[in-house]
Amino acid sequence: MAFIALSAILEHVLVTCAQAYPRLARASSEAPHHLGAIRDWRLDVLLAVASERGWITLTKADFPYRVRHYRDYVTPAHELREGDALDDALIRDT
């Protein structure tokens, strides 16, 4: 389930990036020129285009940090770490 969720997030981010910069995306040698709409590109094509364009790196060392960054969109882990702690003062104010 986690893998599917992360793949869906990654695919959405890559499609959004490619649609924001369509000329750069279509200029890639990895771009499928037979497909009209960028939203029809598969994840493997999006990964290849994004890698060639330098939008992402596909190294094993970067992967955990990238996953943690996108995970924060799905879970409140970052907000819990960086946000207000539930202490007596905050509870009293609330």
Short mmCIF file of C-alpha atoms in Angstrom, two decimals:
data_model
loop_
_atom_site.label_atom_id
_atom_site.label_comp_id
_atom_site.label_asym_id
_atom_site.label_seq_id
_atom_site.Cartn_x
_atom_site.Cartn_y
_atom_site.Cartn_z
CA MET A 1 0.00 0.00 0.00
CA ALA A 2 2.81 2.42 0.89
CA PHE A 3 4.60 1.70 -2.38
CA ILE A 4 1.45 2.39 -4.37
CA ALA A 5 0.83 5.63 -2.49
CA LEU A 6 4.40 6.84 -2.99
CA SER A 7 4.31 5.90 -6.67
CA ALA A 8 1.07 7.82 -7.13
CA ILE A 9 2.53 10.89 -5.42
CA LEU A 10 5.70 10.69 -7.48
CA GLU A 11 3.77 10.27 -10.72
CA HIS A 12 1.55 13.24 -9.90
CA VAL A 13 4.56 15.44 -9.10
CA LEU A 14 6.35 14.43 -12.32
CA VAL A 15 3.28 15.01 -14.49
CA THR A 16 2.80 18.42 -12.87
CA CYS A 17 6.44 19.31 -13.46
CA ALA A 18 6.33 18.15 -17.09
CA GLN A 19 3.12 20.09 -17.71
CA ALA A 20 4.65 23.19 -16.12
CA TYR A 21 7.65 22.95 -18.48
CA PRO A 22 6.24 21.25 -21.59
CA ARG A 23 8.94 22.45 -23.99
CA LEU A 24 11.71 21.05 -21.79
CA ALA A 25 9.82 17.80 -21.25
CA ARG A 26 9.10 17.27 -24.94
CA ALA A 27 12.69 18.19 -25.91
CA SER A 28 13.97 15.20 -23.95
CA SER A 29 15.24 12.26 -25.98
CA GLU A 30 13.21 10.06 -23.61
CA ALA A 31 9.91 11.81 -24.43
CA PRO A 32 7.41 9.68 -26.35
CA HIS A 33 6.68 11.78 -29.42
CA HIS A 34 3.79 9.54 -30.47
CA LEU A 35 1.72 10.53 -27.42
CA GLY A 36 0.00 13.89 -27.57
CA ALA A 37 -0.77 14.72 -23.95
CA ILE A 38 1.86 14.64 -21.21
CA ARG A 39 -0.75 13.27 -18.80
CA ASP A 40 -0.77 10.08 -20.91
CA TRP A 41 2.93 9.37 -20.26
CA ARG A 42 3.66 6.35 -18.06
CA LEU A 43 5.69 6.56 -14.87
CA ASP A 44 8.78 4.94 -16.41
CA VAL A 45 8.80 7.58 -19.17
CA LEU A 46 8.27 10.39 -16.67
CA LEU A 47 11.19 9.11 -14.57
CA ALA A 48 13.47 8.94 -17.61
CA VAL A 49 12.51 12.45 -18.77
CA ALA A 50 12.86 13.93 -15.29
CA SER A 51 16.23 12.28 -14.83
CA GLU A 52 17.55 13.52 -18.17
CA ARG A 53 16.30 17.05 -17.48
CA GLY A 54 17.89 17.03 -14.01
CA TRP A 55 14.58 17.45 -12.17
CA ILE A 56 15.33 14.36 -10.09
CA THR A 57 18.27 12.12 -9.42
CA LEU A 58 17.88 8.40 -9.46
CA THR A 59 20.62 7.50 -7.02
CA LYS A 60 20.13 5.08 -4.19
CA ALA A 61 21.63 7.54 -1.70
CA ASP A 62 19.03 10.25 -2.47
CA PHE A 63 16.01 7.99 -2.32
CA PRO A 64 15.30 7.98 1.45
CA TYR A 65 15.48 11.78 1.64
CA ARG A 66 13.21 12.24 -1.36
CA VAL A 67 10.67 9.78 0.04
CA ARG A 68 10.67 11.55 3.42
CA HIS A 69 10.08 14.88 1.68
CA TYR A 70 7.04 13.62 -0.23
CA ARG A 71 5.79 11.57 2.72
CA ASP A 72 5.21 14.82 4.57
CA TYR A 73 2.46 15.60 2.06
CA VAL A 74 0.66 12.42 3.11
CA THR A 75 1.35 12.29 6.85
CA PRO A 76 1.67 15.06 9.42
CA ALA A 77 5.12 13.86 10.59
CA HIS A 78 6.86 17.12 9.69
CA GLU A 79 4.17 19.23 11.32
CA LEU A 80 4.32 17.13 14.46
CA ARG A 81 8.10 17.50 14.67
CA GLU A 82 8.25 21.20 13.81
CA GLY A 83 4.90 22.45 15.10
CA ASP A 84 3.66 23.52 18.49
CA ALA A 85 3.97 20.95 21.24
CA LEU A 86 0.92 20.30 23.38
CA ASP A 87 2.10 21.80 26.64
CA ASP A 88 0.13 23.29 29.50
CA ALA A 89 0.37 26.83 28.12
CA LEU A 90 -0.97 25.87 24.69
CA ILE A 91 -3.77 23.77 26.19
CA ARG A 92 -4.72 26.65 28.51
CA ASP A 93 -4.78 29.11 25.56
CA THR A 94 -6.87 26.74 23.50
#
